[in-house]
DNA sequence: GCGCCTCTCGTGAACGGTCACATGACTTGC
DNA sequence: GCAAGTCATGTGACCGTTCACGAGAGGCGC
């Protein structure tokens, strides 16, 4: 920087002003400085700037699983897509941290804390919340995406009402034996909310769900396939399946096709997420939309707002979810 | 840091030594310093450290598309998964940059250059190579994943021979009307290599491929579906389809199922990538394995090696690809 | 008892910027 | 014509580390 200043015949402070687009610099001087910067192929050092300004203009993103696992899930994918977009728009950088195998619960957060390299952190809920506490204790502004117990601002889909309306839809179609393909981690709060929604819809309709018809999967296509296999091996198989994400719903549809069971005339299938592919399947998938990208965008905006000193309402921002009825659901056949 | 030093009754330099695990500090002193660090909840500032050491221990990752688009592609997903793993193992951080809509070709690289926040950059090939030149000019060590024209170290799958053996496999099964679902960006070098491999296999066997049977897609499931629709609308449809990634192959299989065309007995389908789902489909997909995760790991190791001063062979590291024969290919029926 | 070496620790400068304030030239108002 | 108020620029200190030295304490050999 000093070199640039010399070459342009000004002081380093003036160079600094030019870099930061501060006013109070004569247009002609500015030009001279810019020229010198070009000539010397000069680039400011973020490290020095961060040090002096006590901020890094970087936002940390903590993932619940390794990169390849996390992004294999369409919901997380969309979510992070939204974050990425907003972050880039606001000239922040994105530093990602994912857990390693040794300490899946906390390593991603730990690494983020150890490196004091970000101004704030966005956490994808999915694992426990101890990690969030860790970040908060370390003094970071934190925004969570999804349901968290920790007292940090969060944006979350309305899982409960989404699950409620999906179940209601199936009940209205006359289905009585409704199977659920839930997640296998009962501690997960989103999972709990969805389950709550399903059950409430059942009891509200005077048709409580059969607990025996709740299978679990890992949110992957294969696990949905396998869970469905278990469900349809039963003596009295279900007439409808509600999976807690689209991938598992698609897996279930695969199994049904293998077994020659027609969707939707013999069995109805509902997913969760409204993945882009959901609408492209045949039959296209009835599913609960949760606006994942929007969720990510809001989280990023909220965090950036916090960094810029805006007040943030302490209540979680809940985005309504929405049932999208397509071809994979139909009235139950009379037994 | 000064505070810690005071509290431990030593100088700041000694604290620095403890932080960096340098020797020449008495065990008892070390303990005292560590205790003080804990008491004061002290965390070193990366910014200051980066400034003083002139490195950031951060590696940049430049994606060819926005996050959600890039990671929807299984190959990129695996690749970055590999990078992430190695980066974390070596205590580096990962800073990701993806293009924005205004300047898809260069914005990701530009942002990376502007922020002088990384020690080196890994670039996922996919877009043009000007961006790489930009990074090199800015003085960054760069490693590319995939085929690039720029003179930087790269790791790449052996696309040509993979495509060659896939085509050869189909020819050996007696197929004569082999359709290709290629990418729609002819400038892409990986694409060119695959095309070259296919054509060479054809001519080597005395059965040059029919140029009219080359459709294009966007590497998505839907585009594969649509490309297949165009191919099978022809008067004389192909008897085999070779798609340039698994997603498009799966899309093609979907179309065939819709039209009641049996795979593999009526039409054989081959994919590219060996996505995890490929083996789980029915029929399971014959595909070309390209070890994406391994590719990412190597790229990361290469870059870290460069940063640590290891010499890097200037030739691109080529990982052999490998045809995995499953159920979606079968001998051609006699016409 | 002296010089020398090793171990442990401290000091000053530098890294490359930003911030708060000071300074000088030129307008403006009366 | 002079005080006061802009505008443009320069100066010194500081951000929190690391690096290259230097220096004191203790052990050893002779």
XYZ file of C-alpha atoms (C1' of nucleotides) in Angstrom:
730
model
C 0.000 0.000 0.000
C 2.852 2.308 0.835
C 4.283 1.649 -2.603
C 1.060 2.586 -4.263
C 0.957 5.774 -2.226
C 4.490 6.696 -3.271
C 3.829 5.999 -6.884
C 0.674 8.068 -6.879
C 2.384 10.789 -4.920
C -0.045 10.708 -2.047
C -0.121 9.347 1.469
C -1.159 5.842 2.391
C -4.248 7.216 4.018
C -5.461 8.536 0.708
C -4.938 5.145 -0.832
C -6.983 3.651 1.944
C -9.738 6.122 1.204
C -9.770 5.195 -2.440
C -9.961 1.515 -1.627
C -12.893 2.044 0.665
C -14.692 4.349 -1.683
C -14.715 6.964 1.031
C -15.524 10.453 -0.075
C -13.300 13.389 0.430
C -10.937 12.376 -2.347
C -10.528 14.575 -5.398
C -11.620 12.697 -8.535
C -8.313 13.384 -10.156
C -6.354 12.045 -7.202
C -8.564 8.994 -7.116
C -7.735 8.289 -10.728
C -4.063 8.594 -10.055
C -4.270 6.179 -7.155
C -6.328 3.685 -9.109
C -3.786 3.802 -11.901
C -0.971 3.169 -9.479
C -2.862 0.241 -8.006
C -3.278 -1.253 -11.423
C 0.316 -0.709 -12.373
C 1.606 -2.352 -9.256
C -0.977 -5.125 -9.451
C -1.821 -4.255 -5.920
C -4.436 -6.101 -3.874
C -5.333 -5.170 -0.349
C -4.672 -7.729 2.328
C -7.806 -8.986 4.000
C -5.799 -10.088 6.964
C -4.564 -6.600 7.715
C -7.931 -5.117 7.062
C -9.648 -7.634 9.296
C -7.153 -6.970 12.009
C -7.595 -3.240 11.913
C -11.344 -3.281 11.552
C -11.943 -6.164 13.894
C -14.166 -7.909 11.425
C -13.646 -10.301 8.582
C -16.648 -9.924 6.310
C -16.886 -13.653 6.320
C -19.788 -15.762 7.462
C -19.353 -19.261 8.756
C -21.638 -22.081 7.783
C -21.760 -25.110 10.015
C -23.093 -28.257 8.430
C -24.550 -31.162 10.360
C -22.851 -33.799 8.237
C -19.883 -34.064 5.903
C -20.292 -32.014 2.758
C -21.203 -34.871 0.479
C -23.795 -36.228 2.882
C -25.336 -32.896 3.725
C -25.761 -31.796 0.166
C -27.168 -35.091 -0.945
C -30.224 -33.924 0.943
C -32.270 -31.659 -1.267
C -33.499 -29.559 1.608
C -30.034 -28.666 2.841
C -28.927 -28.129 -0.703
C -31.593 -25.547 -1.392
C -31.095 -23.969 1.958
C -27.396 -23.439 1.454
C -28.072 -22.263 -2.060
C -30.159 -19.488 -0.563
C -27.500 -18.622 1.973
C -24.837 -18.544 -0.682
C -26.801 -16.181 -2.851
C -27.483 -13.635 -0.136
C -23.991 -13.854 1.225
C -22.507 -13.156 -2.175
C -24.911 -10.291 -2.817
C -23.780 -8.609 0.351
C -20.113 -9.083 -0.372
C -19.509 -11.508 2.384
C -17.521 -14.690 1.977
C -18.660 -18.097 3.065
C -16.518 -20.352 5.192
C -17.884 -23.843 5.567
C -17.163 -26.262 8.317
C -18.398 -29.795 8.466
C -17.976 -32.404 11.163
C -15.312 -35.053 11.006
C -15.781 -38.670 11.893
C -14.197 -38.535 15.305
C -16.490 -35.983 16.841
C -19.585 -35.702 14.665
C -21.521 -33.623 17.134
C -19.149 -30.802 17.816
C -16.076 -30.807 15.616
C -17.562 -28.480 13.021
C -18.464 -25.923 15.641
C -15.148 -26.336 17.406
C -13.211 -25.673 14.271
C -15.299 -22.584 13.653
C -14.609 -21.310 17.142
C -10.946 -22.092 17.153
C -10.380 -20.201 13.967
C -11.694 -16.831 14.903
C -12.178 -16.123 11.238
C -15.831 -15.245 10.856
C -18.101 -12.474 11.990
C -21.100 -14.678 12.528
C -22.280 -18.199 11.982
C -25.211 -19.886 10.319
C -25.930 -23.322 11.658
C -27.924 -25.948 9.858
C -29.908 -27.694 12.534
C -29.826 -31.428 12.376
C -27.491 -32.540 15.072
C -27.826 -31.559 18.682
C -27.631 -28.040 19.949
C -24.585 -28.168 22.193
C -22.529 -26.898 19.307
C -24.655 -23.811 19.066
C -24.105 -23.061 22.739
C -20.411 -23.380 22.090
C -20.570 -20.759 19.392
C -22.695 -18.443 21.465
C -20.315 -18.711 24.391
C -17.479 -17.850 22.087
C -19.320 -14.644 21.373
C -20.535 -15.221 17.858
C -23.813 -14.008 16.507
C -25.559 -17.181 15.445
C -28.597 -17.841 13.310
C -29.996 -21.328 13.019
C -31.830 -22.855 10.105
C -34.404 -25.299 11.328
C -35.706 -26.192 14.745
C -33.335 -25.626 17.601
C -33.723 -25.583 21.320
C -30.961 -23.067 21.871
C -31.930 -19.448 22.375
C -30.673 -18.054 19.097
C -32.573 -16.455 16.268
C -33.736 -19.078 13.847
C -35.738 -19.497 10.703
C -37.753 -22.632 10.400
C -40.376 -24.203 8.240
C -43.735 -24.876 9.774
C -43.204 -28.592 9.905
C -46.083 -29.316 12.171
C -48.768 -27.710 10.079
C -47.248 -29.124 6.907
C -47.437 -32.606 8.332
C -50.899 -31.855 9.637
C -52.299 -30.880 6.278
C -50.622 -33.771 4.485
C -52.188 -36.210 6.905
C -55.505 -34.427 6.713
C -55.363 -34.705 2.939
C -54.905 -38.454 3.129
C -57.641 -38.824 5.682
C -59.975 -36.782 3.531
C -59.274 -39.146 0.682
C -60.585 -41.907 2.862
C -57.316 -43.490 3.874
C -57.378 -45.179 7.233
C -54.186 -47.166 7.287
C -51.659 -44.392 6.868
C -48.017 -45.353 7.220
C -45.295 -42.876 8.127
C -41.689 -43.075 7.069
C -40.066 -40.876 9.668
C -36.449 -40.163 10.474
C -34.503 -42.462 12.714
C -33.258 -39.795 15.132
C -36.090 -39.139 17.544
C -34.168 -36.281 19.107
C -34.477 -34.205 15.980
C -36.905 -31.385 16.621
C -38.118 -31.036 13.047
C -38.868 -34.707 13.099
C -40.798 -34.303 16.332
C -42.796 -31.426 14.919
C -43.785 -33.413 11.877
C -44.739 -36.391 13.925
C -46.790 -34.157 16.167
C -48.580 -32.714 13.151
C -49.422 -36.126 11.779
C -50.735 -37.430 15.048
C -52.763 -34.353 15.748
C -54.408 -34.583 12.343
C -55.266 -38.182 13.135
C -56.801 -37.504 16.511
C -58.573 -34.368 15.281
C -60.267 -36.515 12.683
C -61.093 -39.171 15.199
C -58.741 -41.534 13.397
C -55.597 -41.808 15.511
C -52.652 -43.109 13.543
C -51.522 -46.655 14.060
C -48.149 -46.509 15.817
C -47.197 -49.806 14.252
C -47.278 -48.170 10.860
C -44.436 -45.796 11.671
C -41.237 -46.907 9.962
C -37.975 -45.009 9.972
C -35.341 -44.169 7.406
C -32.222 -42.074 6.938
C -33.729 -39.569 4.515
C -32.153 -41.324 1.578
C -33.833 -42.895 -1.387
C -32.637 -46.350 -0.435
C -33.761 -46.098 3.144
C -37.215 -45.069 1.937
C -37.249 -48.095 -0.294
C -36.305 -50.370 2.558
C -38.734 -48.835 5.018
C -41.516 -49.288 2.492
C -40.477 -52.900 2.051
C -40.947 -53.454 5.764
C -44.325 -51.740 5.698
C -45.654 -53.698 2.768
C -44.450 -56.996 4.107
C -47.139 -56.682 6.765
C -50.236 -58.817 6.709
C -52.410 -55.771 6.431
C -50.383 -53.254 4.463
C -51.101 -49.541 4.554
C -53.083 -47.777 1.853
C -51.119 -44.571 2.077
C -47.530 -43.631 2.854
C -46.346 -40.295 4.144
C -42.582 -39.953 4.046
C -40.707 -37.230 5.883
C -38.809 -36.226 2.798
C -39.134 -36.606 -0.934
C -36.172 -38.886 -1.336
C -37.718 -41.471 0.943
C -41.079 -41.030 -0.763
C -39.451 -41.694 -4.105
C -37.727 -44.736 -2.657
C -41.088 -45.983 -1.466
C -42.592 -45.430 -4.902
C -39.762 -47.445 -6.369
C -40.542 -50.335 -4.102
C -44.229 -50.142 -4.939
C -43.436 -50.229 -8.600
C -41.204 -53.256 -8.087
C -44.040 -55.018 -6.359
C -46.536 -54.047 -9.025
C -48.564 -51.934 -6.645
C -50.130 -49.034 -8.484
C -49.576 -45.480 -7.270
C -51.947 -43.753 -6.670
C -54.832 -46.147 -7.288
C -53.788 -48.794 -4.847
C -51.561 -46.785 -2.569
C -51.144 -43.034 -2.159
C -47.727 -41.529 -1.479
C -46.884 -38.145 -0.006
C -43.449 -36.615 0.374
C -41.953 -33.682 2.200
C -39.723 -30.896 0.802
C -41.011 -30.468 -2.727
C -37.734 -31.307 -4.351
C -37.501 -30.152 -7.975
C -37.755 -33.750 -9.137
C -41.013 -34.277 -7.259
C -42.982 -32.636 -10.023
C -41.207 -34.566 -12.741
C -41.899 -38.086 -11.620
C -44.665 -40.209 -13.009
C -46.872 -40.072 -11.166
C -45.769 -36.671 -9.927
C -45.409 -36.537 -6.194
C -47.834 -34.937 -3.790
C -45.607 -33.288 -1.232
C -45.232 -30.575 1.377
C -43.412 -27.530 0.174
C -41.104 -25.924 2.689
C -39.368 -23.158 0.743
C -35.882 -24.234 1.681
C -34.059 -21.687 -0.396
C -36.145 -18.927 1.100
C -35.239 -20.266 4.516
C -31.560 -19.999 3.732
C -31.932 -16.531 2.336
C -33.751 -15.320 5.399
C -31.194 -16.821 7.696
C -28.423 -15.064 5.841
C -30.282 -11.773 5.814
C -31.010 -12.055 9.486
C -27.397 -12.698 10.341
C -26.125 -9.909 8.151
C -28.691 -7.660 9.753
C -27.366 -8.585 13.156
C -23.829 -7.862 12.074
C -24.916 -4.478 10.868
C -26.590 -3.727 14.114
C -30.215 -4.274 13.231
C -32.399 -5.549 15.999
C -33.630 -9.052 15.492
C -36.927 -10.231 16.897
C -36.164 -13.008 19.346
C -38.970 -15.213 18.131
C -38.141 -17.773 15.496
C -39.245 -16.817 12.020
C -41.607 -19.499 10.836
C -42.233 -19.897 7.141
C -45.540 -21.508 6.353
C -45.263 -24.779 4.551
C -47.743 -25.757 1.959
C -49.204 -28.985 0.680
C -48.814 -29.444 -3.050
C -51.283 -31.997 -4.336
C -50.171 -33.853 -7.438
C -50.761 -37.261 -8.926
C -49.409 -39.615 -6.305
C -52.451 -39.382 -4.063
C -55.960 -40.577 -4.834
C -59.070 -41.658 -2.937
C -58.654 -44.861 -0.989
C -60.267 -47.874 -2.573
C -63.120 -49.450 -0.659
C -61.731 -52.567 0.937
C -2.701 -12.049 24.358
C -1.023 -9.440 26.485
C -3.584 -10.095 29.166
C -2.852 -13.760 29.136
C 0.836 -13.003 29.381
C 0.320 -10.738 32.352
C -1.875 -13.195 34.117
C 0.593 -16.000 33.616
C 3.455 -13.736 34.590
C 5.332 -14.190 31.327
C 5.894 -12.195 28.172
C 3.626 -12.258 25.142
C 6.261 -14.068 23.202
C 6.080 -16.999 25.557
C 2.338 -17.110 25.088
C 2.892 -17.184 21.371
C 5.265 -20.080 21.814
C 2.717 -22.025 23.779
C 0.053 -21.414 21.173
C 2.269 -22.664 18.423
C 3.525 -25.629 20.370
C 7.037 -24.368 19.902
C 9.665 -25.914 22.097
C 11.872 -24.014 24.402
C 9.271 -23.381 26.993
C 9.385 -25.038 30.398
C 6.550 -27.507 30.988
C 5.575 -25.734 34.160
C 5.398 -22.352 32.398
C 3.381 -23.885 29.607
C 0.844 -25.118 32.098
C 0.570 -21.727 33.666
C -0.011 -20.086 30.298
C -2.588 -22.651 29.262
C -4.433 -22.084 32.511
C -4.442 -18.344 31.955
C -5.761 -18.855 28.434
C -8.587 -20.924 29.764
C -9.410 -18.501 32.533
C -9.582 -15.560 30.203
C -11.443 -17.528 27.544
C -8.771 -16.384 25.185
C -8.783 -17.217 21.478
C -6.032 -16.149 19.143
C -6.982 -13.851 16.313
C -6.602 -15.462 12.932
C -6.449 -12.076 11.322
C -3.389 -11.006 13.259
C -1.788 -14.367 12.803
C -2.426 -14.336 9.082
C -1.000 -10.881 8.847
C 2.152 -11.745 10.686
C 2.710 -15.086 9.012
C 1.568 -14.040 5.592
C -0.692 -17.004 5.233
C -4.236 -17.804 6.161
C -4.454 -21.575 6.393
C -7.529 -21.325 4.275
C -8.141 -22.900 0.909
C -10.506 -21.431 -1.603
C -12.905 -23.509 -3.604
C -14.311 -22.064 -6.792
C -17.482 -23.633 -8.070
C -18.636 -23.464 -11.662
C -22.296 -22.841 -10.743
C -24.273 -21.574 -7.792
C -24.067 -23.843 -4.790
C -27.437 -25.473 -5.231
C -26.845 -26.187 -8.890
C -23.307 -27.438 -8.474
C -24.100 -29.825 -5.684
C -27.150 -31.189 -7.411
C -24.594 -32.873 -9.627
C -23.415 -36.037 -7.963
C -19.952 -35.796 -9.430
C -19.275 -32.358 -8.016
C -20.835 -33.383 -4.760
C -18.486 -36.304 -4.289
C -15.563 -34.290 -5.456
C -16.105 -31.527 -2.947
C -16.777 -34.114 -0.287
C -13.267 -35.400 -0.910
C -11.780 -31.929 -0.811
C -13.588 -31.121 2.395
C -12.316 -34.203 4.113
C -8.675 -33.658 3.290
C -8.853 -29.968 4.020
C -10.280 -30.627 7.467
C -7.727 -33.322 8.171
C -4.936 -30.895 7.506
C -6.430 -28.147 9.615
C -7.203 -25.876 6.762
C -10.467 -24.038 6.351
C -12.550 -24.006 3.225
C -13.807 -20.812 1.673
C -16.269 -21.342 -1.128
C -17.047 -18.976 -3.915
C -19.689 -19.498 -6.527
C -20.604 -17.392 -9.526
C -23.438 -14.921 -9.459
C -25.922 -14.412 -12.238
C -24.410 -11.275 -13.656
C -21.030 -12.676 -14.500
C -21.276 -16.462 -14.467
C -17.913 -17.020 -16.018
C -15.663 -15.025 -13.768
C -17.379 -13.636 -10.720
C -16.457 -16.524 -8.477
C -12.804 -16.189 -9.365
C -12.915 -12.436 -9.093
C -14.321 -12.551 -5.626
C -11.639 -15.000 -4.639
C -8.935 -12.732 -5.982
C -10.318 -9.568 -4.535
C -10.460 -11.010 -1.088
C -6.907 -12.015 -0.570
C -8.081 -14.469 2.025
C -6.799 -17.832 0.891
C -3.432 -19.478 0.440
C -4.409 -21.441 -2.615
C -7.404 -22.286 -4.717
C -9.066 -25.421 -5.973
C -11.132 -24.897 -9.081
C -13.855 -27.201 -10.251
C -13.568 -27.214 -14.003
C -16.789 -26.772 -15.845
C -16.838 -23.258 -17.075
C -14.121 -21.728 -19.180
C -10.547 -21.323 -18.078
C -10.136 -17.557 -18.092
C -10.954 -17.522 -14.422
C -8.054 -19.820 -13.708
C -5.675 -17.501 -15.517
C -7.009 -14.713 -13.369
C -6.146 -16.607 -10.237
C -2.723 -17.573 -11.489
C -1.943 -13.995 -12.406
C -2.962 -12.946 -8.941
C -0.266 -15.256 -7.700
C -2.289 -18.067 -6.239
C -1.288 -21.676 -6.337
C -4.147 -23.317 -8.191
C -5.161 -26.921 -8.642
C -7.964 -27.809 -11.002
C -10.350 -30.708 -10.756
C -11.269 -31.908 -14.203
C -10.025 -31.076 -17.646
C -8.583 -27.636 -18.084
C -6.580 -25.985 -20.785
C -4.750 -23.680 -18.403
C -1.263 -24.660 -17.333
C -2.006 -25.541 -13.745
C -1.715 -28.839 -11.934
C -4.917 -30.782 -12.274
C -6.458 -34.071 -11.379
C -8.834 -35.527 -13.845
C -10.718 -38.680 -14.571
C -9.845 -40.609 -17.669
C -12.991 -39.606 -19.476
C -11.871 -40.721 -22.844
C -11.050 -44.267 -21.960
C -14.159 -44.516 -19.799
C -16.314 -43.480 -22.709
C -14.317 -45.778 -24.949
C -14.945 -48.858 -22.865
C -18.602 -48.043 -22.341
C -19.091 -47.782 -26.093
C -17.044 -50.862 -26.696
C -19.219 -52.727 -24.210
C -22.361 -51.778 -26.115
C -20.810 -52.659 -29.441
C -19.736 -56.012 -28.076
C -23.323 -56.656 -27.048
C -24.259 -56.251 -30.674
C -25.724 -52.756 -30.540
C -25.391 -50.828 -33.743
C -27.681 -47.859 -33.220
C -26.074 -46.323 -30.159
C -27.425 -42.969 -29.060
C -25.444 -40.518 -26.980
C -26.851 -38.038 -24.527
C -24.018 -35.583 -24.285
C -23.719 -32.206 -22.616
C -24.873 -29.097 -24.353
C -21.681 -27.103 -23.905
C -19.340 -28.269 -26.632
C -16.526 -26.182 -25.163
C -16.340 -28.373 -22.102
C -13.174 -30.430 -22.278
C -14.459 -33.368 -20.280
C -17.355 -33.510 -22.675
C -14.980 -33.456 -25.625
C -12.895 -36.238 -24.146
C -15.925 -38.436 -23.657
C -17.153 -37.772 -27.129
C -13.737 -38.574 -28.501
C -13.706 -41.851 -26.600
C -17.091 -42.875 -27.934
C -16.240 -42.069 -31.503
C -12.910 -43.775 -31.358
C -14.506 -46.934 -30.025
C -16.928 -46.804 -32.917
C -14.347 -46.377 -35.612
C -11.986 -48.883 -33.997
C -14.773 -51.424 -34.250
C -15.561 -50.462 -37.800
C -18.920 -49.144 -36.640
C -18.701 -45.361 -36.617
C -21.380 -43.763 -34.476
C -24.310 -42.105 -36.150
C -23.957 -38.372 -35.546
C -27.711 -37.993 -35.782
C -28.069 -40.069 -32.641
C -26.233 -37.549 -30.477
C -28.662 -35.631 -28.284
C -27.724 -33.147 -25.613
C -28.842 -32.400 -22.085
C -27.950 -30.311 -19.072
C -26.793 -33.168 -16.874
C -30.081 -33.190 -15.019
C -32.576 -35.978 -14.712
C -35.220 -34.046 -16.578
C -32.965 -33.110 -19.439
C -32.021 -36.754 -19.823
C -35.680 -37.621 -19.958
C -36.321 -35.024 -22.630
C -33.291 -35.925 -24.700
C -34.419 -39.547 -24.642
C -37.871 -38.461 -25.762
C -36.339 -36.814 -28.807
C -34.249 -39.881 -29.557
C -37.125 -42.309 -29.295
C -39.431 -40.177 -31.361
C -37.285 -41.041 -34.346
C -38.482 -43.389 -37.042
C -35.659 -45.744 -36.321
C -34.959 -45.420 -32.612
C -31.663 -46.445 -31.065
C -31.176 -49.760 -29.304
C -28.792 -48.376 -26.738
C -28.301 -45.101 -24.946
C -25.081 -43.846 -23.441
C -25.610 -40.781 -21.259
C -22.767 -38.567 -20.085
C -23.870 -38.749 -16.515
C -26.033 -40.965 -14.361
C -28.742 -38.410 -13.790
C -29.428 -38.174 -17.512
C -29.259 -41.944 -17.832
C -31.835 -42.286 -15.108
C -33.995 -39.697 -16.825
C -33.751 -41.712 -20.003
C -34.736 -44.871 -18.158
C -37.742 -43.039 -16.814
C -38.857 -42.133 -20.297
C -38.393 -45.659 -21.485
C -40.478 -46.935 -18.636
C -43.182 -44.427 -19.478
C -43.229 -45.677 -23.017
C -43.268 -49.280 -21.962
C -39.887 -49.978 -23.477
C -38.077 -52.626 -21.480
C -34.604 -51.983 -20.146
C -32.393 -53.827 -20.818
C -34.122 -56.280 -23.139
C -35.305 -53.793 -25.673
C -32.899 -50.963 -25.026
C -29.640 -50.858 -23.087
C -28.714 -47.836 -21.005
C -25.303 -46.768 -19.756
C -24.507 -43.875 -17.445
C -21.423 -42.033 -16.346
C -20.238 -41.258 -12.791
C -21.415 -44.272 -10.827
C -23.603 -42.289 -8.503
C -24.525 -44.169 -5.331
C -28.080 -44.537 -6.591
C -26.925 -46.196 -9.805
C -26.563 -49.538 -8.085
C -29.911 -49.243 -6.354
C -32.147 -48.786 -9.344
C -34.096 -51.567 -10.944
C -32.609 -52.450 -13.243
C -29.352 -51.302 -11.703
C -27.401 -49.025 -13.970
C -24.351 -49.976 -15.973
C -22.109 -46.956 -15.677
C -18.584 -45.609 -15.802
C -17.025 -45.107 -12.447
C -14.865 -42.034 -12.101
C -13.870 -41.947 -8.434
C -14.995 -38.406 -7.852
C -14.250 -38.306 -4.162
C -10.757 -39.588 -4.772
C -10.339 -36.859 -7.345
C -11.236 -34.213 -4.789
C -8.956 -35.700 -2.195
C -6.033 -35.743 -4.570
C -6.633 -32.188 -5.611
C -6.661 -31.076 -2.000
C -3.540 -33.047 -1.197
C -1.771 -31.667 -4.215
C -2.609 -28.109 -3.285
C -1.612 -28.550 0.324
C 1.593 -30.112 -0.877
C 2.268 -27.079 -3.014
C 1.618 -24.777 -0.096
C 4.078 -26.720 1.972
C 6.681 -26.501 -0.702
C 6.524 -29.936 -2.218
C 7.276 -30.154 -5.886
C 4.317 -31.033 -8.025
C 4.701 -32.901 -11.283
C 3.437 -30.633 -14.042
C 1.519 -33.357 -15.803
C -2.126 -33.763 -14.932
C -2.847 -36.647 -12.618
C -5.220 -38.922 -14.450
C -7.298 -41.361 -12.473
C -8.400 -44.342 -14.493
C -12.125 -44.651 -14.864
C -13.761 -47.998 -14.907
C -16.809 -49.492 -16.517
C -19.186 -51.099 -14.032
C -21.477 -53.531 -15.788
C -24.839 -53.999 -14.106
C -28.327 -54.873 -15.239
C -29.243 -52.052 -17.567
C -27.305 -53.430 -20.512
C -27.998 -56.626 -22.411
C -27.292 -58.075 -25.843
C -29.070 -56.318 -28.660
C -32.083 -58.109 -30.011
C -31.828 -59.289 -33.572
C -33.919 -56.904 -35.639
C 36.837 -19.891 39.501
C 36.390 -18.928 34.718
C 34.660 -19.474 29.994
C 31.297 -21.645 27.256
C 27.089 -23.889 25.985
C 22.167 -24.821 26.453
C 17.725 -23.781 28.066
C 14.310 -20.464 28.831
C 12.466 -16.275 28.334
C 12.053 -11.200 26.993
C 12.475 -7.047 23.644
C 11.880 -4.335 19.452
C 10.345 -4.300 14.984
C 7.388 -5.643 11.434
C 3.119 -7.448 9.009
C -0.587 -4.050 6.106
C -4.080 -1.946 6.892
C -7.773 1.573 9.672
C -9.044 5.208 12.885
C -8.997 9.741 15.046
C -7.230 13.780 14.613
C -4.368 17.597 12.703
C -3.211 20.588 8.891
C -3.357 23.611 5.021
C -5.790 25.691 1.005
C -9.798 27.624 -0.714
C -14.734 29.400 -0.224
C -18.171 31.836 1.807
C -20.567 35.465 4.451
C -20.520 39.796 6.453
C -10.424 41.843 4.835
C -11.111 38.624 8.371
C -13.377 34.744 10.992
C -15.562 30.599 10.118
C -16.539 26.642 7.470
C -15.704 23.377 3.862
C -12.663 20.107 1.159
C -8.566 17.427 0.425
C -4.816 15.318 2.369
C -1.151 13.961 5.845
C 0.468 12.073 10.622
C 0.787 9.107 14.610
C -1.021 5.412 17.025
C -2.909 0.979 17.069
C -5.085 -3.780 15.760
C -2.819 -8.837 17.707
C 0.292 -11.713 16.149
C 5.177 -13.627 14.597
C 10.097 -13.142 13.688
C 14.922 -12.245 14.598
C 17.502 -11.251 18.070
C 19.449 -10.669 22.687
C 20.081 -11.772 27.524
C 20.112 -14.064 32.041
C 20.372 -18.482 34.662
C 22.202 -22.725 35.381
C 25.313 -26.801 34.225
C 29.595 -28.507 32.596
C 34.590 -29.076 31.781
C 39.051 -27.689 32.895
